[in-house]
Amino acid sequence: MMAAAQALEREVADLLISALNIEGRDAESMDPDAPLFGAHDIGWGLDSIDALEVALAIQQKYGVELRADEEATRQAFTSVRTLAEHVAAHRH
Amino acid sequence: MSAELPAAAAPLLELVALGHAGAADSPMFWLQGLPVSRAGFAASAAALAERLPNARYAINVCENRFAFATAFAAAIARGQTNLLPASSSPDALAALRSRYPDSYVLWDEAVRGGVLVPRKPNGAALHEVPLIDGAHPAALVFTSGSTGQPQAHLKTWQSIHHSGSTVAARLFAAYGHVNIVATVPQQHMYGLETSIAVPLAAAHAISVERPVFPEDVRRALAALPAPRVLVTTPVHIRALLGAATRLPALAAIISATAPLSSELAERAEIQFAAPVMEIYGSTETGSIASRRTLEGPHWRLLDGMQLDNADGVSRVCVIPGTEVVPLQDILEVDGDGFRLLGRSGDMVKVGGKRASLADLTFKLQSIAGVIDAVVFQPEANDHTLVQRPVALVVAPGLSENEILTALGRLIDPVFLPRPLRKVDQLPRNTVGKLPRQALQQLLVNA
């Protein structure tokens, strides 16, 4: 169970790195709880265009549709861990 | 300055257009599937105007379009100037407050010291719509470049009103009274014109929502009656196509902020069964011209625009008798419009913001530990929605992350290179220049 969750986190981190052209990042070394938005030095430093890229990549890979006006989506976009949890709960 | 010519007196213009038949009761906003009438909006704006504090500037960061438009109109009715910052982060607002001390903030969500603007009409009856002097400084719109402070661009009430009516006449009038969903923020010039100036100056209505993800766009459109128009950008069109979203019947799709490829326009016209129209404009001038992307490279000027090419610089006069503005691009005059000869090769645009590649390179080179560096725009890829600038850096003692962190403090983070790659040396030729092809190759192989 834990291993599956960790594998999915890793997969989501890899998806972020390839979808956003940030190959300089190493998925393994990123803290799964690091914030997705905001300061670049403590987290991923993503912006609103990245959110659109990530939402599209997640829909294409897992068939999970994200809606910006839902509280669940806002929470999902907190970190790689929350994003992976959201995918696990909604994937087909 | 032409001191001999007396300045043409600016006309008085209605704050909310009520000239057409049945105007007072016709929809101006769509709020959760229900219409807000023009009269209902005007009454709400009048009521808000009465309770605004005395100040010269109103910092309008409202997100909901009804709230934003109410605040925008109320501030103008009180003789104030709307400040429209691109960011409402505490830092950005603090910087704006210190630059414009005689100001207060208009919010529609949490009140953090300022005025809370309701997201719904107040239900009061309308007495009178004020006439506003066209010369009134209605808004300051900001461009954030790569350099320091955002630059302010003044928009008079006449110029706001003019852009609303010319954009509506060119792009919407053929479909009757349209209902618009816009994915762009109203604090940006294109969003201000299409989602605020258009409903203020012409008989069209707009959804209060600003949907971002494809599924949000579909729902917002489905909540409106036909004829529906989607006002958006190439990024959102790509996302809608990528997600294979099925949208309700559309009268038209409007795109601006970045060039739209004819390949993307064609796919969108087929999938959404609607013409894809592009607007050409800038923060300095507002919208200047339009075209249907698939019909070719000819841009048709909007009504009243005067284009002039001299000394290799293209300039446009938006309203006869007002200021002539130089453009970043070189245009070739052609019949009732122009062809775009080229964008200034140094400029890069991301998310509606623009920066100079030379300046980004200079900032990157200024970081301690960086020996040589270049920021450039690579060949377009099919893999991401947005092509960001990339960088190659010679910095043996720094990690890529350290360089990005340092650079993030010097420039707007939307321009952070993706990717930034470390190399042993840059492929400078004998005169020290960096051939584009060599850079592209090094980027792929690094």
XYZ file of C-alpha atoms in Angstrom:
538
model
C 0.000 0.000 0.000
C 2.701 2.466 1.059
C 4.923 1.310 -1.777
C 2.156 1.844 -4.338
C 1.540 5.379 -3.033
C 5.246 6.141 -3.205
C 5.520 4.767 -6.720
C 2.646 6.980 -7.837
C 4.243 10.033 -6.193
C 7.405 9.317 -8.099
C 5.415 8.890 -11.314
C 3.614 12.212 -10.764
C 6.937 13.966 -10.049
C 8.358 12.535 -13.292
C 5.239 13.681 -15.125
C 5.716 17.227 -13.783
C 9.361 17.283 -14.815
C 8.675 16.130 -18.365
C 5.478 18.169 -18.831
C 7.175 21.358 -17.645
C 10.564 21.005 -19.342
C 12.472 21.140 -16.090
C 14.785 18.179 -16.619
C 17.330 19.786 -14.311
C 15.187 18.548 -11.426
C 15.657 15.084 -10.051
C 12.330 13.463 -9.146
C 13.990 11.285 -6.521
C 15.538 14.167 -4.619
C 12.380 16.301 -4.489
C 10.504 16.300 -1.211
C 6.970 15.021 -2.009
C 5.612 17.642 0.399
C 7.444 20.583 -1.207
C 4.946 23.261 -2.313
C 4.151 23.288 -6.047
C 3.567 27.030 -6.254
C 5.482 29.955 -4.841
C 9.162 30.372 -4.150
C 11.510 28.507 -6.416
C 14.125 27.806 -3.749
C 11.843 25.956 -1.321
C 9.539 24.234 -3.795
C 8.735 23.728 -7.450
C 8.038 27.402 -8.140
C 5.219 26.638 -10.568
C 2.948 29.348 -11.989
C -0.562 29.422 -13.434
C 0.530 28.322 -16.918
C 2.217 25.313 -15.318
C -1.056 24.473 -13.554
C -2.717 24.257 -16.955
C 0.137 22.110 -18.325
C -0.020 19.791 -15.300
C -3.821 19.491 -15.443
C -3.628 18.558 -19.119
C -0.824 16.033 -18.575
C -2.761 14.433 -15.710
C -5.925 14.208 -17.773
C -4.043 12.677 -20.690
C -2.179 10.154 -18.553
C -4.765 9.205 -15.912
C -8.100 10.391 -17.344
C -8.637 12.596 -14.271
C -10.362 15.900 -15.109
C -9.377 18.782 -12.860
C -11.564 21.823 -12.262
C -10.028 24.997 -10.911
C -13.227 26.048 -9.134
C -13.317 22.950 -6.940
C -11.813 22.983 -3.474
C -10.553 19.429 -4.092
C -8.448 20.701 -7.010
C -7.007 23.528 -4.948
C -5.971 21.019 -2.308
C -4.608 18.615 -4.915
C -2.280 21.324 -6.216
C -0.536 21.693 -2.839
C 2.306 19.211 -3.403
C 3.321 16.130 -5.353
C 1.920 14.005 -2.526
C -1.544 15.616 -2.604
C -1.590 15.541 -6.398
C -0.766 11.807 -6.372
C -3.486 11.194 -3.756
C -6.020 13.047 -5.917
C -5.017 10.980 -8.966
C -5.237 7.728 -6.981
C -8.735 8.601 -5.769
C -10.114 9.640 -9.173
C -8.284 7.623 -11.828
C -10.272 5.251 -13.966
C 4.368 68.410 -29.045
C 2.098 70.298 -31.430
C 1.395 73.254 -29.174
C -0.394 75.182 -31.935
C -3.174 72.665 -32.279
C -5.812 73.036 -29.591
C -6.425 69.656 -27.978
C -9.671 68.171 -29.267
C -12.167 68.229 -26.434
C -12.901 64.670 -25.341
C -16.566 63.695 -25.578
C -18.818 62.838 -22.647
C -19.536 59.125 -22.752
C -22.102 57.017 -20.900
C -20.569 54.906 -18.137
C -22.786 51.965 -19.126
C -24.159 51.724 -22.671
C -27.955 51.956 -22.540
C -28.547 53.223 -26.068
C -29.984 50.117 -27.716
C -33.594 48.933 -27.642
C -34.535 47.181 -24.403
C -31.063 47.952 -23.077
C -31.926 48.490 -19.419
C -33.310 44.971 -19.034
C -30.892 43.192 -21.370
C -28.207 40.959 -19.834
C -24.766 42.383 -19.136
C -23.398 39.601 -16.903
C -24.159 35.927 -16.422
C -23.909 34.872 -12.817
C -24.482 31.170 -12.054
C -26.710 30.825 -15.101
C -28.778 33.931 -14.329
C -28.596 37.303 -16.111
C -27.686 40.581 -14.400
C -29.307 43.392 -16.384
C -27.510 46.559 -17.521
C -29.740 48.595 -15.208
C -28.993 46.210 -12.323
C -25.285 46.569 -12.907
C -25.458 50.369 -13.189
C -27.447 50.614 -9.945
C -24.915 48.412 -8.128
C -22.032 50.528 -9.416
C -23.801 53.745 -8.334
C -24.401 52.349 -4.842
C -20.761 51.255 -4.516
C -19.538 54.652 -5.754
C -21.289 56.313 -2.825
C -19.392 54.323 -0.234
C -15.899 54.487 -1.736
C -13.329 56.456 0.254
C -11.864 59.680 -1.095
C -8.609 58.921 -2.896
C -7.011 59.463 -6.233
C -6.337 55.803 -7.017
C -8.346 52.612 -6.521
C -6.281 49.417 -6.730
C -8.762 47.044 -8.348
C -7.781 43.415 -7.749
C -11.303 41.933 -7.895
C -11.333 38.508 -9.568
C -15.008 38.003 -10.287
C -15.892 39.999 -13.382
C -19.114 41.451 -11.993
C -17.276 42.667 -8.891
C -14.380 43.959 -10.949
C -16.640 45.843 -13.369
C -18.713 47.298 -10.514
C -15.554 48.516 -8.782
C -14.095 49.767 -12.062
C -17.208 51.797 -12.939
C -17.731 53.055 -9.378
C -14.171 54.360 -9.137
C -14.551 56.133 -12.487
C -17.888 57.620 -11.431
C -16.106 59.049 -8.384
C -13.402 60.632 -10.547
C -10.792 58.085 -9.430
C -8.258 56.076 -11.435
C -8.233 52.262 -11.361
C -4.795 50.722 -10.814
C -4.727 47.243 -12.366
C -1.679 45.307 -11.151
C -0.871 41.974 -12.790
C -0.335 40.392 -9.376
C -2.288 40.817 -6.143
C 0.415 39.265 -3.969
C 1.056 41.175 -0.704
C 4.501 42.226 -1.998
C 3.138 43.550 -5.293
C 0.381 45.489 -3.516
C 2.776 46.949 -0.947
C 5.032 48.151 -3.772
C 2.053 49.715 -5.543
C 0.804 51.412 -2.362
C 4.180 53.023 -1.779
C 4.376 54.179 -5.397
C 0.793 55.561 -5.294
C 0.242 56.544 -1.646
C -3.150 58.194 -2.252
C -4.804 54.846 -2.896
C -6.880 52.048 -1.394
C -7.617 48.448 -2.447
C -10.864 47.068 -3.889
C -11.216 43.335 -3.160
C -13.977 40.841 -3.796
C -12.776 38.010 -1.614
C -11.110 38.627 1.722
C -10.843 42.147 3.036
C -7.237 42.836 3.818
C -7.578 46.537 4.538
C -9.695 48.110 1.834
C -13.197 47.927 0.414
C -15.055 44.645 -0.082
C -16.935 44.607 -3.392
C -20.029 42.358 -3.598
C -20.118 39.651 -6.264
C -23.878 40.060 -6.734
C -26.116 43.000 -7.726
C -27.682 44.902 -4.831
C -31.166 44.864 -6.352
C -31.597 48.650 -6.175
C -33.456 50.603 -8.850
C -31.506 52.653 -11.347
C -31.923 56.421 -11.342
C -29.402 57.694 -13.822
C -26.275 56.553 -15.626
C -23.557 59.192 -15.359
C -21.815 60.730 -18.358
C -18.043 60.619 -17.938
C -15.521 63.021 -19.437
C -13.582 61.071 -22.071
C -10.341 62.663 -20.873
C -10.734 61.200 -17.371
C -7.786 58.905 -16.509
C -9.844 55.740 -16.009
C -7.108 53.180 -15.476
C -3.410 52.468 -15.263
C -2.477 49.116 -16.788
C 0.948 47.695 -15.987
C 3.436 45.788 -18.103
C 5.906 43.716 -16.171
C 9.049 43.298 -18.177
C 12.321 41.751 -17.191
C 13.472 45.062 -15.790
C 12.654 46.328 -12.321
C 9.428 48.203 -11.705
C 6.333 47.469 -13.772
C 5.642 50.237 -16.257
C 2.305 52.071 -16.035
C 0.193 52.826 -19.114
C -2.595 55.358 -18.801
C -6.007 54.594 -20.289
C -8.504 57.425 -20.547
C -12.225 56.726 -20.317
C -12.470 57.597 -24.009
C -9.832 55.015 -24.927
C -11.518 52.293 -22.822
C -14.885 53.134 -24.336
C -13.429 53.307 -27.841
C -11.742 49.920 -27.608
C -14.916 48.325 -26.223
C -17.012 49.627 -29.087
C -14.504 48.983 -31.900
C -13.722 45.441 -30.729
C -17.450 44.722 -30.376
C -18.222 46.190 -33.810
C -15.537 44.128 -35.531
C -15.763 40.815 -33.720
C -19.193 40.407 -32.116
C -21.814 42.541 -33.882
C -22.318 40.029 -36.726
C -23.693 37.471 -34.248
C -26.228 39.756 -32.503
C -25.960 40.196 -28.735
C -23.301 37.673 -27.791
C -22.566 35.974 -24.478
C -18.870 35.798 -23.717
C -16.680 33.515 -21.632
C -13.149 34.870 -21.234
C -10.209 32.866 -19.891
C -7.993 35.949 -19.577
C -7.673 38.226 -16.524
C -9.276 41.666 -16.675
C -6.159 43.262 -15.188
C -4.389 42.525 -18.510
C -5.146 44.847 -21.457
C -6.657 42.181 -23.740
C -8.875 40.917 -20.916
C -9.824 44.456 -19.879
C -10.960 45.286 -23.400
C -12.829 42.083 -24.209
C -14.400 41.306 -20.838
C -14.981 44.773 -19.317
C -14.807 47.497 -21.991
C -16.985 45.487 -24.416
C -19.936 44.977 -22.025
C -19.628 48.568 -20.735
C -19.620 50.132 -24.216
C -21.680 47.697 -26.298
C -24.714 45.415 -26.040
C -22.929 42.176 -25.151
C -22.883 40.112 -21.960
C -20.091 38.277 -20.171
C -19.876 35.379 -17.733
C -18.550 36.433 -14.311
C -16.321 33.328 -14.309
C -12.719 33.132 -15.432
C -12.310 29.438 -16.239
C -8.799 28.050 -16.587
C -8.846 24.281 -17.078
C -10.648 22.777 -20.110
C -13.488 21.307 -18.047
C -14.088 24.728 -16.394
C -14.269 26.374 -19.817
C -16.837 23.839 -21.000
C -19.038 24.339 -17.932
C -18.854 28.139 -18.085
C -19.905 28.106 -21.755
C -22.668 25.574 -21.130
C -24.183 27.928 -18.535
C -24.746 30.634 -21.195
C -27.367 30.865 -23.940
C -26.261 31.122 -27.604
C -24.693 32.966 -29.361
C -21.593 32.122 -27.316
C -18.109 33.509 -27.855
C -14.936 32.211 -26.225
C -12.263 34.858 -25.623
C -8.988 33.109 -24.987
C -5.312 32.572 -25.870
C -3.291 30.066 -27.933
C -2.307 28.346 -24.665
C -5.906 27.655 -23.671
C -6.829 26.601 -27.228
C -3.989 24.085 -27.157
C -5.167 22.807 -23.778
C -8.780 22.454 -24.990
C -7.608 20.505 -28.046
C -5.203 18.415 -25.985
C -7.969 17.449 -23.565
C -10.373 16.720 -26.474
C -12.958 18.902 -24.728
C -16.402 19.027 -26.360
C -17.668 22.602 -26.114
C -21.249 23.776 -26.626
C -22.000 25.472 -29.980
C -19.870 28.586 -30.425
C -20.347 31.607 -32.687
C -16.632 32.436 -32.593
C -13.355 31.917 -30.761
C -11.142 34.970 -30.210
C -7.412 34.597 -29.539
C -4.694 37.073 -28.599
C -1.554 37.593 -26.434
C 0.666 35.421 -28.658
C 0.720 34.397 -32.316
C -1.617 31.533 -33.168
C -0.330 29.040 -35.734
C -2.598 28.298 -38.671
C -2.235 24.602 -37.840
C -3.687 25.185 -34.357
C -6.380 27.514 -35.719
C -7.432 24.885 -38.245
C -7.688 22.137 -35.643
C -9.740 24.450 -33.410
C -12.084 25.463 -36.249
C -12.706 21.799 -37.035
C -13.138 20.583 -33.455
C -15.284 23.510 -32.245
C -17.052 24.277 -35.560
C -16.524 28.037 -35.196
C -14.295 30.643 -36.841
C -11.099 31.415 -34.943
C -10.364 35.146 -34.966
C -7.159 36.758 -33.766
C -6.663 40.212 -32.306
C -3.414 42.095 -32.744
C -2.619 44.691 -30.116
C -0.411 45.746 -27.244
C -0.763 47.134 -23.758
C 0.246 50.570 -25.018
C -2.339 50.700 -27.812
C -5.011 48.160 -26.957
C -6.451 46.171 -29.872
C -5.435 47.472 -33.291
C -6.485 44.887 -35.846
C -8.063 41.488 -36.368
C -7.959 38.592 -38.775
C -9.383 35.140 -39.224
C -6.173 33.173 -38.811
C -6.976 30.696 -41.599
C -7.569 33.465 -44.130
C -3.903 34.407 -44.196
C -1.413 36.978 -42.972
C -3.441 40.129 -43.686
C -4.565 42.011 -40.553
C -7.527 44.389 -40.937
C -7.297 47.543 -38.851
C -10.150 48.190 -36.422
C -12.342 51.213 -37.171
C -10.588 54.557 -36.898
C -7.019 53.223 -36.506
C -4.357 55.113 -38.412
C -1.153 53.278 -39.200
C 2.036 54.983 -40.260
C 5.478 53.660 -41.196
C 8.426 56.031 -41.157
C 12.136 55.596 -40.394
C 11.615 51.837 -40.027
C 9.251 52.270 -37.077
C 5.542 51.470 -37.230
C 3.284 53.802 -35.291
C -0.432 53.735 -34.683
C -2.942 56.403 -33.733
C -5.934 54.746 -32.090
C -8.295 57.711 -31.785
C -7.912 60.595 -34.251
C -6.368 63.593 -32.529
C -4.806 61.588 -29.704
C -1.308 60.294 -29.146
C 0.652 58.330 -31.759
C 2.258 55.196 -30.292
C 5.318 53.363 -31.680
C 4.961 49.566 -31.915
C 7.427 46.788 -31.056
C 6.794 45.058 -34.381
C 7.488 46.128 -37.933
C 4.337 46.244 -40.045
C 3.929 46.615 -43.784
C 0.921 48.737 -44.726
C -1.325 46.736 -47.037
C -4.746 47.983 -48.178
C -7.087 48.348 -45.197
C -4.531 46.827 -42.862
C -1.072 45.378 -42.684
C 1.163 42.349 -42.729
C 3.419 41.592 -39.818
C 6.982 41.706 -41.129
C 8.557 40.576 -37.928
C 8.458 40.678 -34.229
C 11.454 42.248 -32.646
C 13.761 39.220 -32.360
C 14.875 40.202 -28.886
C 11.434 40.093 -27.283
C 9.996 37.030 -25.605
C 6.407 36.697 -24.368
C 5.153 34.333 -21.681
C 1.658 34.466 -20.213
C 1.015 37.902 -21.717
C 4.190 39.343 -20.182
C 7.150 40.350 -22.274
C 10.847 40.644 -21.657
C 14.025 41.293 -23.566
C 16.275 38.269 -24.131
C 19.321 40.534 -24.006
C 18.259 41.774 -20.612
C 17.524 38.266 -19.298
C 20.982 37.214 -20.515
C 22.556 40.213 -18.803
C 20.839 39.336 -15.499
C 21.963 35.711 -15.770
C 25.557 36.763 -16.495
C 25.530 39.066 -13.473
C 25.145 36.156 -11.009
C 28.316 35.507 -9.000
C 29.921 32.279 -10.232
C 28.480 32.516 -13.745
C 31.324 32.810 -16.264
C 29.300 32.953 -19.462
C 25.638 32.520 -20.277
C 22.953 33.053 -22.883
C 19.151 33.086 -22.759
C 17.393 32.399 -26.051
C 14.106 31.296 -27.550
C 14.460 27.754 -28.944
C 12.587 26.245 -31.849
C 8.951 25.647 -30.942
C 8.117 22.245 -29.497
C 4.866 20.320 -29.670
C 5.223 18.988 -26.228
C 4.336 21.914 -23.955
C 1.509 24.468 -24.141
C 3.959 27.352 -23.797
C 7.480 27.698 -25.119
C 9.547 29.375 -22.425
C 13.016 30.762 -22.985
C 15.961 28.403 -22.405
C 19.472 29.060 -21.127
C 22.945 27.656 -21.470
C 25.308 28.542 -18.643
C 29.004 28.128 -17.938
C 29.296 28.022 -14.143
C 31.522 25.212 -12.872
C 30.957 26.007 -9.189
C 27.141 26.287 -9.195
C 24.328 23.761 -9.570
C 21.506 24.383 -12.028
C 19.163 24.826 -9.082
C 21.412 27.413 -7.410
C 21.552 29.407 -10.642
C 17.768 29.279 -11.068
C 17.206 30.341 -7.476
C 19.548 33.323 -7.872
C 17.975 34.266 -11.203
C 14.479 33.985 -9.727
C 15.322 36.914 -7.468
C 16.331 39.107 -10.418
C 13.579 38.477 -12.974
C 9.865 37.720 -13.167
C 9.753 33.930 -12.561
C 7.616 33.296 -15.676
C 10.795 33.949 -17.677
C 12.936 31.450 -15.750
C 14.607 29.331 -18.459
C 13.104 25.888 -19.084
C 15.414 24.173 -19.192
C 18.539 25.870 -17.908
C 21.502 23.665 -18.808
C 25.104 23.834 -17.687
C 27.721 23.481 -20.408
C 31.536 23.568 -20.481
C 31.587 26.516 -22.850
C 29.324 28.428 -25.205
C 29.770 27.935 -28.969
C 31.029 31.476 -29.596
C 32.361 32.023 -33.110
C 35.457 34.018 -33.989
C 33.725 37.368 -33.462
C 32.227 36.243 -30.160
C 28.699 35.768 -31.486
C 26.527 32.779 -30.762
C 25.124 31.195 -33.934
C 21.540 30.180 -33.346
C 21.926 26.738 -34.811
C 24.922 25.955 -32.608
C 22.898 26.989 -29.549
C 19.945 24.835 -30.563
C 22.245 21.865 -31.095
C 24.003 22.337 -27.781
C 20.643 22.577 -26.006
C 19.521 19.247 -27.460
C 22.812 17.504 -26.700
C 23.690 19.036 -23.331
